[in-house]
PDB file of C-alpha atoms in Angstrom:
ATOM      1  CA  UNK A  30      22.822 144.109 243.728  1.00  0.00           C
ATOM      2  CA  UNK A  31      24.788 147.128 244.020  1.00  0.00           C
ATOM      3  CA  UNK A  32      27.820 147.781 246.043  1.00  0.00           C
ATOM      4  CA  UNK A  33      25.388 149.203 248.417  1.00  0.00           C
ATOM      5  CA  UNK A  34      23.942 146.082 249.848  1.00  0.00           C
ATOM      6  CA  UNK A  35      25.134 144.808 246.666  1.00  0.00           C
ATOM      7  CA  UNK A  36      26.728 147.685 246.955  1.00  0.00           C
ATOM      8  CA  UNK A  37      25.137 149.286 244.547  1.00  0.00           C
ATOM      9  CA  UNK A  38      22.592 150.197 247.275  1.00  0.00           C
ATOM     10  CA  UNK A  39      21.107 147.692 249.455  1.00  0.00           C
ATOM     11  CA  UNK A  40      21.523 144.502 247.653  1.00  0.00           C
ATOM     12  CA  UNK A  41      23.974 141.853 246.762  1.00  0.00           C
ATOM     13  CA  UNK A  42      25.656 142.381 243.468  1.00  0.00           C
ATOM     14  CA  UNK A  43      27.441 145.504 242.454  1.00  0.00           C
ATOM     15  CA  UNK A  44      28.174 147.213 239.205  1.00  0.00           C
ATOM     16  CA  UNK A  45      31.680 147.201 237.838  1.00  0.00           C
ATOM     17  CA  UNK A  46      31.670 150.781 236.638  1.00  0.00           C
ATOM     18  CA  UNK A  47      32.455 153.660 239.004  1.00  0.00           C
ATOM     19  CA  UNK A  48      30.872 157.053 238.933  1.00  0.00           C
ATOM     20  CA  UNK A  49      32.240 158.964 235.977  1.00  0.00           C
ATOM     21  CA  UNK A  50      34.671 161.684 237.071  1.00  0.00           C
ATOM     22  CA  UNK A  51      36.726 164.312 235.264  1.00  0.00           C
ATOM     23  CA  UNK A  52      39.902 162.382 236.016  1.00  0.00           C
ATOM     24  CA  UNK A  53      38.481 159.134 234.610  1.00  0.00           C
ATOM     25  CA  UNK A  54      37.247 160.861 231.472  1.00  0.00           C
ATOM     26  CA  UNK A  55      40.607 162.581 231.003  1.00  0.00           C
ATOM     27  CA  UNK A  56      42.518 159.339 231.520  1.00  0.00           C
ATOM     28  CA  UNK A  57      40.223 157.606 229.042  1.00  0.00           C
ATOM     29  CA  UNK A  58      40.749 160.350 226.485  1.00  0.00           C
ATOM     30  CA  UNK A  59      44.524 159.939 226.797  1.00  0.00           C
ATOM     31  CA  UNK A  60      44.215 156.172 226.261  1.00  0.00           C
ATOM     32  CA  UNK A  61      41.994 156.802 223.241  1.00  0.00           C
ATOM     33  CA  UNK A  62      44.399 159.317 221.704  1.00  0.00           C
ATOM     34  CA  UNK A  63      47.461 157.122 222.243  1.00  0.00           C
ATOM     35  CA  UNK A  64      45.682 154.076 220.828  1.00  0.00           C
ATOM     36  CA  UNK A  65      44.668 155.923 217.679  1.00  0.00           C
ATOM     37  CA  UNK A  66      48.165 157.385 217.340  1.00  0.00           C
ATOM     38  CA  UNK A  67      49.517 153.813 217.499  1.00  0.00           C
ATOM     39  CA  UNK A  68      47.133 152.836 214.697  1.00  0.00           C
ATOM     40  CA  UNK A  69      45.343 150.205 216.796  1.00  0.00           C
ATOM     41  CA  UNK A  70      41.663 149.338 216.868  1.00  0.00           C
ATOM     42  CA  UNK A  71      40.084 148.702 220.250  1.00  0.00           C
ATOM     43  CA  UNK A  72      40.025 145.004 219.490  1.00  0.00           C
ATOM     44  CA  UNK A  73      43.707 144.957 218.505  1.00  0.00           C
ATOM     45  CA  UNK A  74      44.723 146.979 221.549  1.00  0.00           C
ATOM     46  CA  UNK A  75      42.580 144.764 223.787  1.00  0.00           C
ATOM     47  CA  UNK A  76      44.383 141.647 222.591  1.00  0.00           C
ATOM     48  CA  UNK A  77      47.745 143.229 223.377  1.00  0.00           C
ATOM     49  CA  UNK A  78      46.781 144.129 226.949  1.00  0.00           C
ATOM     50  CA  UNK A  79      44.463 141.210 227.709  1.00  0.00           C
ATOM     51  CA  UNK A  80      41.093 143.010 227.766  1.00  0.00           C
ATOM     52  CA  UNK A  81      37.992 142.846 225.590  1.00  0.00           C
ATOM     53  CA  UNK A  82      37.230 145.654 223.161  1.00  0.00           C
ATOM     54  CA  UNK A  83      34.161 146.462 225.295  1.00  0.00           C
ATOM     55  CA  UNK A  84      36.320 146.977 228.379  1.00  0.00           C
ATOM     56  CA  UNK A  85      38.682 149.182 226.391  1.00  0.00           C
ATOM     57  CA  UNK A  86      35.685 151.228 225.238  1.00  0.00           C
ATOM     58  CA  UNK A  87      34.477 151.647 228.838  1.00  0.00           C
ATOM     59  CA  UNK A  88      37.919 152.822 229.972  1.00  0.00           C
ATOM     60  CA  UNK A  89      38.250 155.259 227.073  1.00  0.00           C
ATOM     61  CA  UNK A  90      34.811 156.694 227.793  1.00  0.00           C
ATOM     62  CA  UNK A  91      35.650 157.224 231.460  1.00  0.00           C
ATOM     63  CA  UNK A  92      33.049 154.706 232.625  1.00  0.00           C
ATOM     64  CA  UNK A  93      35.352 152.004 233.980  1.00  0.00           C
ATOM     65  CA  UNK A  94      38.184 152.179 236.440  1.00  0.00           C
ATOM     66  CA  UNK A  95      41.387 150.765 234.882  1.00  0.00           C
ATOM     67  CA  UNK A  96      42.336 147.675 236.842  1.00  0.00           C
ATOM     68  CA  UNK A  97      45.729 147.214 238.440  1.00  0.00           C
ATOM     69  CA  UNK A  98      48.189 146.178 235.766  1.00  0.00           C
ATOM     70  CA  UNK A  99      46.338 147.890 232.919  1.00  0.00           C
ATOM     71  CA  UNK A 100      48.757 150.819 232.827  1.00  0.00           C
ATOM     72  CA  UNK A 101      51.834 148.585 232.822  1.00  0.00           C
ATOM     73  CA  UNK A 102      50.378 146.466 230.015  1.00  0.00           C
ATOM     74  CA  UNK A 103      49.160 149.463 228.034  1.00  0.00           C
ATOM     75  CA  UNK A 104      52.359 151.546 228.137  1.00  0.00           C
ATOM     76  CA  UNK A 105      54.493 149.296 225.892  1.00  0.00           C
ATOM     77  CA  UNK A 106      51.552 148.687 223.557  1.00  0.00           C
ATOM     78  CA  UNK A 107      51.089 152.446 223.136  1.00  0.00           C
ATOM     79  CA  UNK A 108      54.704 153.462 222.652  1.00  0.00           C
ATOM     80  CA  UNK A 109      56.079 153.741 226.195  1.00  0.00           C
ATOM     81  CA  UNK A 110      55.360 157.475 226.365  1.00  0.00           C
ATOM     82  CA  UNK A 111      54.971 157.409 230.150  1.00  0.00           C
ATOM     83  CA  UNK A 112      51.744 159.421 229.865  1.00  0.00           C
ATOM     84  CA  UNK A 113      49.547 156.755 231.444  1.00  0.00           C
ATOM     85  CA  UNK A 114      51.962 156.122 234.317  1.00  0.00           C
ATOM     86  CA  UNK A 115      51.984 159.837 235.109  1.00  0.00           C
ATOM     87  CA  UNK A 116      48.211 160.194 234.790  1.00  0.00           C
ATOM     88  CA  UNK A 117      47.207 157.113 236.808  1.00  0.00           C
ATOM     89  CA  UNK A 118      48.011 158.538 240.304  1.00  0.00           C
ATOM     90  CA  UNK A 119      45.523 161.368 239.712  1.00  0.00           C
ATOM     91  CA  UNK A 120      42.541 159.104 239.080  1.00  0.00           C
ATOM     92  CA  UNK A 121      39.792 159.564 241.621  1.00  0.00           C
ATOM     93  CA  UNK A 122      36.564 157.753 242.383  1.00  0.00           C
ATOM     94  CA  UNK A 123      34.630 156.291 245.257  1.00  0.00           C
ATOM     95  CA  UNK A 124      35.992 152.764 245.023  1.00  0.00           C
ATOM     96  CA  UNK A 125      33.720 149.777 245.403  1.00  0.00           C
ATOM     97  CA  UNK A 126      30.421 151.543 244.717  1.00  0.00           C
ATOM     98  CA  UNK A 127      28.383 151.095 241.575  1.00  0.00           C
ATOM     99  CA  UNK A 128      27.991 154.262 239.535  1.00  0.00           C
ATOM    100  CA  UNK A 129      24.224 154.443 240.051  1.00  0.00           C
ATOM    101  CA  UNK A 130      24.611 154.066 243.842  1.00  0.00           C
ATOM    102  CA  UNK A 131      27.101 156.885 244.443  1.00  0.00           C
ATOM    103  CA  UNK A 132      24.507 159.692 244.643  1.00  0.00           C
ATOM    104  CA  UNK A 133      22.583 157.755 247.258  1.00  0.00           C
ATOM    105  CA  UNK A 134      25.768 156.952 249.196  1.00  0.00           C
ATOM    106  CA  UNK A 135      26.516 160.669 249.439  1.00  0.00           C
ATOM    107  CA  UNK A 136      23.048 161.408 250.807  1.00  0.00           C
ATOM    108  CA  UNK A 137      23.283 158.452 253.148  1.00  0.00           C
ATOM    109  CA  UNK A 138      26.601 159.689 254.568  1.00  0.00           C
ATOM    110  CA  UNK A 139      25.008 162.828 256.050  1.00  0.00           C
ATOM    111  CA  UNK A 140      21.454 161.583 256.657  1.00  0.00           C
ATOM    112  CA  UNK A 141      19.874 162.075 260.072  1.00  0.00           C
ATOM    113  CA  UNK A 142      17.333 159.295 259.427  1.00  0.00           C
ATOM    114  CA  UNK A 143      17.630 156.161 257.310  1.00  0.00           C
ATOM    115  CA  UNK A 144      14.830 153.650 256.661  1.00  0.00           C
ATOM    116  CA  UNK A 145      15.467 150.376 254.820  1.00  0.00           C
ATOM    117  CA  UNK A 146      13.125 147.544 253.897  1.00  0.00           C
ATOM    118  CA  UNK A 147      14.613 144.586 252.024  1.00  0.00           C
ATOM    119  CA  UNK A 148      13.086 141.341 250.865  1.00  0.00           C
ATOM    120  CA  UNK A 149      16.108 139.986 248.947  1.00  0.00           C
ATOM    121  CA  UNK A 150      19.195 140.159 251.149  1.00  0.00           C
ATOM    122  CA  UNK A 151      20.412 141.510 254.461  1.00  0.00           C
ATOM    123  CA  UNK A 152      20.943 145.260 253.879  1.00  0.00           C
ATOM    124  CA  UNK A 153      24.549 146.226 253.219  1.00  0.00           C
ATOM    125  CA  UNK A 154      24.748 148.297 256.402  1.00  0.00           C
ATOM    126  CA  UNK A 155      24.128 145.110 258.415  1.00  0.00           C
ATOM    127  CA  UNK A 156      26.238 142.601 256.508  1.00  0.00           C
ATOM    128  CA  UNK A 157      29.330 140.813 257.759  1.00  0.00           C
ATOM    129  CA  UNK A 158      32.344 140.443 255.497  1.00  0.00           C
ATOM    130  CA  UNK A 159      31.621 136.736 255.044  1.00  0.00           C
ATOM    131  CA  UNK A 160      27.978 137.401 254.102  1.00  0.00           C
ATOM    132  CA  UNK A 161      28.977 140.185 251.697  1.00  0.00           C
ATOM    133  CA  UNK A 162      31.500 137.869 250.093  1.00  0.00           C
ATOM    134  CA  UNK A 163      28.948 135.048 249.765  1.00  0.00           C
ATOM    135  CA  UNK A 164      26.306 137.140 248.002  1.00  0.00           C
ATOM    136  CA  UNK A 165      28.920 138.777 245.767  1.00  0.00           C
ATOM    137  CA  UNK A 166      30.073 135.370 244.599  1.00  0.00           C
ATOM    138  CA  UNK A 167      26.533 134.062 244.149  1.00  0.00           C
ATOM    139  CA  UNK A 168      25.423 136.508 241.446  1.00  0.00           C
ATOM    140  CA  UNK A 169      27.002 136.316 237.957  1.00  0.00           C
ATOM    141  CA  UNK A 170      29.205 137.654 236.561  1.00  0.00           C
ATOM    142  CA  UNK A 171      31.817 136.794 239.173  1.00  0.00           C
ATOM    143  CA  UNK A 172      33.967 139.765 240.219  1.00  0.00           C
ATOM    144  CA  UNK A 173      37.714 139.572 239.899  1.00  0.00           C
ATOM    145  CA  UNK A 174      39.579 139.360 243.257  1.00  0.00           C
ATOM    146  CA  UNK A 175      40.497 143.046 243.348  1.00  0.00           C
ATOM    147  CA  UNK A 176      36.962 144.158 242.540  1.00  0.00           C
ATOM    148  CA  UNK A 177      35.562 141.796 245.170  1.00  0.00           C
ATOM    149  CA  UNK A 178      37.807 143.218 247.880  1.00  0.00           C
ATOM    150  CA  UNK A 179      36.908 146.778 246.863  1.00  0.00           C
ATOM    151  CA  UNK A 180      33.225 145.914 247.007  1.00  0.00           C
ATOM    152  CA  UNK A 181      33.457 144.396 250.467  1.00  0.00           C
ATOM    153  CA  UNK A 182      35.665 147.191 251.810  1.00  0.00           C
ATOM    154  CA  UNK A 183      33.220 149.834 250.577  1.00  0.00           C
ATOM    155  CA  UNK A 184      30.317 148.031 252.186  1.00  0.00           C
ATOM    156  CA  UNK A 185      32.080 147.637 255.514  1.00  0.00           C
ATOM    157  CA  UNK A 186      33.149 151.298 255.490  1.00  0.00           C
ATOM    158  CA  UNK A 187      29.518 152.418 255.091  1.00  0.00           C
ATOM    159  CA  UNK A 188      28.634 150.744 258.366  1.00  0.00           C
ATOM    160  CA  UNK A 189      30.189 153.641 260.255  1.00  0.00           C
ATOM    161  CA  UNK A 190      26.809 155.284 259.643  1.00  0.00           C
ATOM    162  CA  UNK A 191      25.371 153.114 262.418  1.00  0.00           C
ATOM    163  CA  UNK A 192      27.802 154.330 265.083  1.00  0.00           C
ATOM    164  CA  UNK A 193      26.342 155.956 268.184  1.00  0.00           C
ATOM    165  CA  UNK A 194      29.428 158.191 268.209  1.00  0.00           C
ATOM    166  CA  UNK A 195      28.298 160.153 265.154  1.00  0.00           C
ATOM    167  CA  UNK A 196      27.154 163.674 265.999  1.00  0.00           C
ATOM    168  CA  UNK A 197      24.252 163.442 265.924  1.00  0.00           C
ATOM    169  CA  UNK A 198      23.778 159.662 265.642  1.00  0.00           C
ATOM    170  CA  UNK A 199      21.708 158.649 262.636  1.00  0.00           C
ATOM    171  CA  UNK A 200      18.286 157.245 263.487  1.00  0.00           C
ATOM    172  CA  UNK A 201      18.221 153.978 261.545  1.00  0.00           C
ATOM    173  CA  UNK A 202      15.331 151.599 260.931  1.00  0.00           C
ATOM    174  CA  UNK A 203      15.519 148.232 259.196  1.00  0.00           C
ATOM    175  CA  UNK A 204      12.761 145.838 258.195  1.00  0.00           C
ATOM    176  CA  UNK A 205      13.956 142.507 256.794  1.00  0.00           C
ATOM    177  CA  UNK A 206      12.006 139.481 255.632  1.00  0.00           C
ATOM    178  CA  UNK A 207      12.388 136.400 257.836  1.00  0.00           C
ATOM    179  CA  UNK A 208      12.901 134.337 254.680  1.00  0.00           C
ATOM    180  CA  UNK A 209      16.163 136.222 254.014  1.00  0.00           C
ATOM    181  CA  UNK A 210      17.529 135.043 257.359  1.00  0.00           C
ATOM    182  CA  UNK A 211      16.180 131.527 256.939  1.00  0.00           C
ATOM    183  CA  UNK A 212      17.935 131.156 253.587  1.00  0.00           C
ATOM    184  CA  UNK A 213      21.303 130.591 255.325  1.00  0.00           C
ATOM    185  CA  UNK A 214      23.198 132.370 252.558  1.00  0.00           C
ATOM    186  CA  UNK A 215      26.793 131.187 252.530  1.00  0.00           C
ATOM    187  CA  UNK A 216      26.058 128.239 254.818  1.00  0.00           C
ATOM    188  CA  UNK A 217      25.584 127.735 258.543  1.00  0.00           C
ATOM    189  CA  UNK A 218      28.898 129.263 259.612  1.00  0.00           C
ATOM    190  CA  UNK A 219      28.224 132.477 257.693  1.00  0.00           C
ATOM    191  CA  UNK A 220      24.667 132.599 259.059  1.00  0.00           C
ATOM    192  CA  UNK A 221      25.840 131.980 262.622  1.00  0.00           C
ATOM    193  CA  UNK A 222      28.303 134.873 262.385  1.00  0.00           C
ATOM    194  CA  UNK A 223      25.640 137.089 260.782  1.00  0.00           C
ATOM    195  CA  UNK A 224      23.124 136.415 263.558  1.00  0.00           C
ATOM    196  CA  UNK A 225      25.750 137.105 266.231  1.00  0.00           C
ATOM    197  CA  UNK A 226      26.595 140.360 264.470  1.00  0.00           C
ATOM    198  CA  UNK A 227      22.947 141.439 264.240  1.00  0.00           C
ATOM    199  CA  UNK A 228      22.245 140.651 267.890  1.00  0.00           C
ATOM    200  CA  UNK A 229      25.347 142.514 269.065  1.00  0.00           C
ATOM    201  CA  UNK A 230      24.564 145.489 266.851  1.00  0.00           C
ATOM    202  CA  UNK A 231      20.945 145.772 267.944  1.00  0.00           C
ATOM    203  CA  UNK A 232      21.778 145.443 271.624  1.00  0.00           C
ATOM    204  CA  UNK A 233      24.709 147.864 271.447  1.00  0.00           C
ATOM    205  CA  UNK A 234      23.355 150.602 269.175  1.00  0.00           C
ATOM    206  CA  UNK A 235      20.347 152.354 270.673  1.00  0.00           C
ATOM    207  CA  UNK A 236      19.908 154.343 267.430  1.00  0.00           C
ATOM    208  CA  UNK A 237      19.258 151.167 265.377  1.00  0.00           C
ATOM    209  CA  UNK A 238      15.783 149.654 265.176  1.00  0.00           C
ATOM    210  CA  UNK A 239      15.514 146.212 263.591  1.00  0.00           C
ATOM    211  CA  UNK A 240      12.257 144.458 262.710  1.00  0.00           C
ATOM    212  CA  UNK A 241      11.573 141.129 261.040  1.00  0.00           C
ATOM    213  CA  UNK A 242       8.652 140.624 258.692  1.00  0.00           C
ATOM    214  CA  UNK A 243       7.404 137.158 259.646  1.00  0.00           C
ATOM    215  CA  UNK A 244       7.039 134.337 257.157  1.00  0.00           C
ATOM    216  CA  UNK A 245       3.277 134.327 257.651  1.00  0.00           C
ATOM    217  CA  UNK A 246       1.773 137.773 257.238  1.00  0.00           C
ATOM    218  CA  UNK A 247      -1.538 137.908 255.347  1.00  0.00           C
ATOM    219  CA  UNK A 248      -1.239 141.688 254.897  1.00  0.00           C
ATOM    220  CA  UNK A 249       1.988 143.034 253.442  1.00  0.00           C
ATOM    221  CA  UNK A 250       2.639 146.591 252.213  1.00  0.00           C
ATOM    222  CA  UNK A 251       6.021 145.771 250.685  1.00  0.00           C
ATOM    223  CA  UNK A 252       5.118 143.480 247.834  1.00  0.00           C
ATOM    224  CA  UNK A 253       6.389 146.021 245.276  1.00  0.00           C
ATOM    225  CA  UNK A 254       9.957 145.522 246.520  1.00  0.00           C
ATOM    226  CA  UNK A 255      12.684 147.144 248.628  1.00  0.00           C
ATOM    227  CA  UNK A 256      12.368 150.656 250.044  1.00  0.00           C
ATOM    228  CA  UNK A 257      15.157 153.049 251.020  1.00  0.00           C
ATOM    229  CA  UNK A 258      14.415 156.451 252.538  1.00  0.00           C
ATOM    230  CA  UNK A 259      16.786 159.126 253.842  1.00  0.00           C
ATOM    231  CA  UNK A 260      16.225 162.417 255.667  1.00  0.00           C
ATOM    232  CA  UNK A 261      18.857 165.130 255.217  1.00  0.00           C
ATOM    233  CA  UNK A 262      19.989 167.562 257.948  1.00  0.00           C
ATOM    234  CA  UNK A 263      17.746 170.120 256.196  1.00  0.00           C
ATOM    235  CA  UNK A 264      14.812 167.710 256.749  1.00  0.00           C
ATOM    236  CA  UNK A 265      14.370 166.934 253.071  1.00  0.00           C
ATOM    237  CA  UNK A 266      13.525 163.342 252.200  1.00  0.00           C
ATOM    238  CA  UNK A 267      14.926 161.274 249.349  1.00  0.00           C
ATOM    239  CA  UNK A 268      14.333 157.680 248.296  1.00  0.00           C
ATOM    240  CA  UNK A 269      16.253 155.126 246.281  1.00  0.00           C
ATOM    241  CA  UNK A 270      14.982 152.306 244.115  1.00  0.00           C
ATOM    242  CA  UNK A 271      17.301 149.550 242.921  1.00  0.00           C
ATOM    243  CA  UNK A 272      16.871 146.799 240.364  1.00  0.00           C
ATOM    244  CA  UNK A 273      19.012 144.499 238.255  1.00  0.00           C
ATOM    245  CA  UNK A 274      22.158 146.474 237.345  1.00  0.00           C
ATOM    246  CA  UNK A 275      20.518 149.863 237.851  1.00  0.00           C
ATOM    247  CA  UNK A 276      19.246 152.251 240.465  1.00  0.00           C
ATOM    248  CA  UNK A 277      17.228 155.456 240.678  1.00  0.00           C
ATOM    249  CA  UNK A 278      17.392 158.336 243.121  1.00  0.00           C
ATOM    250  CA  UNK A 279      13.897 159.658 243.885  1.00  0.00           C
ATOM    251  CA  UNK A 280      13.307 163.284 244.892  1.00  0.00           C
ATOM    252  CA  UNK A 281       9.686 163.787 243.841  1.00  0.00           C
ATOM    253  CA  UNK A 282       7.670 164.523 247.022  1.00  0.00           C
ATOM    254  CA  UNK A 283       4.626 162.579 245.793  1.00  0.00           C
ATOM    255  CA  UNK A 284       6.631 159.422 245.154  1.00  0.00           C
ATOM    256  CA  UNK A 285       8.417 159.769 248.472  1.00  0.00           C
ATOM    257  CA  UNK A 286       5.112 160.246 250.301  1.00  0.00           C
ATOM    258  CA  UNK A 287       3.839 156.962 248.864  1.00  0.00           C
ATOM    259  CA  UNK A 288       6.990 155.137 249.964  1.00  0.00           C
ATOM    260  CA  UNK A 289       6.782 156.671 253.442  1.00  0.00           C
ATOM    261  CA  UNK A 290       3.192 155.476 253.747  1.00  0.00           C
ATOM    262  CA  UNK A 291       4.243 151.971 252.732  1.00  0.00           C
ATOM    263  CA  UNK A 292       7.153 151.942 255.148  1.00  0.00           C
ATOM    264  CA  UNK A 293       4.930 153.087 257.994  1.00  0.00           C
ATOM    265  CA  UNK A 294       2.512 150.257 257.179  1.00  0.00           C
ATOM    266  CA  UNK A 295       5.365 147.749 257.060  1.00  0.00           C
ATOM    267  CA  UNK A 296       6.464 148.831 260.528  1.00  0.00           C
ATOM    268  CA  UNK A 297       3.036 148.043 261.884  1.00  0.00           C
ATOM    269  CA  UNK A 298       2.926 144.652 260.118  1.00  0.00           C
ATOM    270  CA  UNK A 299       6.401 143.444 261.097  1.00  0.00           C
ATOM    271  CA  UNK A 300       7.340 141.956 264.458  1.00  0.00           C
ATOM    272  CA  UNK A 301       8.156 144.514 267.134  1.00  0.00           C
ATOM    273  CA  UNK A 302      11.861 145.252 267.709  1.00  0.00           C
ATOM    274  CA  UNK A 303      11.701 143.244 270.940  1.00  0.00           C
ATOM    275  CA  UNK A 304      10.059 140.235 269.301  1.00  0.00           C
ATOM    276  CA  UNK A 305      12.444 140.498 266.341  1.00  0.00           C
ATOM    277  CA  UNK A 306      15.473 140.360 268.643  1.00  0.00           C
ATOM    278  CA  UNK A 307      13.958 137.374 270.433  1.00  0.00           C
ATOM    279  CA  UNK A 308      13.458 135.598 267.107  1.00  0.00           C
ATOM    280  CA  UNK A 309      17.051 136.294 266.104  1.00  0.00           C
ATOM    281  CA  UNK A 310      18.258 134.720 269.335  1.00  0.00           C
ATOM    282  CA  UNK A 311      16.065 131.648 268.807  1.00  0.00           C
ATOM    283  CA  UNK A 312      17.369 131.269 265.275  1.00  0.00           C
ATOM    284  CA  UNK A 313      20.935 131.577 266.574  1.00  0.00           C
ATOM    285  CA  UNK A 314      20.279 128.957 269.233  1.00  0.00           C
ATOM    286  CA  UNK A 315      18.951 126.541 266.642  1.00  0.00           C
ATOM    287  CA  UNK A 316      22.230 126.577 264.679  1.00  0.00           C
TER     288      UNK A 316
END
């Protein structure tokens, strides 16, 4: 999932490539020019700096953030011009978010209403650090330590959206499958902390509504997968759809209307907020 939940959006895994920016493309072009001037192929250069030719290609095309240490390894291989060291401080991106999730994250940051249904994982806005770490390490390929910390930090930072101190506070609704909670991702200790976090959040944030879709529900409007909806301050609605290593921002009113209808149906089929909180407490007591 993306750095959203997965970061990418609401799920577990995240992409490794940041949103392309002018600074990334410029940095990549400098790497490309210096490499060619040194008479090195991408494969040859990659061997010198310890990266695959595919990673070198991504950096040169401005699609991948150069990891810590890349500049110091690349400088001597490319003639010690100092160009990369001088350029590196000017690189900009929104760290820890998959490229396809960044547009949604920007909308999310100013939304006055946010609706999330997830059947795979606990939404990123509700995750604890331990839970985020567990799902990030569950889904191949494994992130390197720096990427993992960026991913978790980005996810935790997004949770400011739930604060009652925002002006105005965002009206937030979550619907989560009971099976996601019963999975005990990361083990009992991680689940115990997650349940404590959810209970505290729900009881302390009057702007957050949390509902559980029970294990047994003969009628279910969410069988097509997760739903994310956001309302802007101008009262325009957008939606986001996320899959394996990709995501799509939806602005078409007809598509959004369909998703709103499904979300409304899911709300009526899930446990009430009161019953959902009671179930969370029972689950916590059973651990």
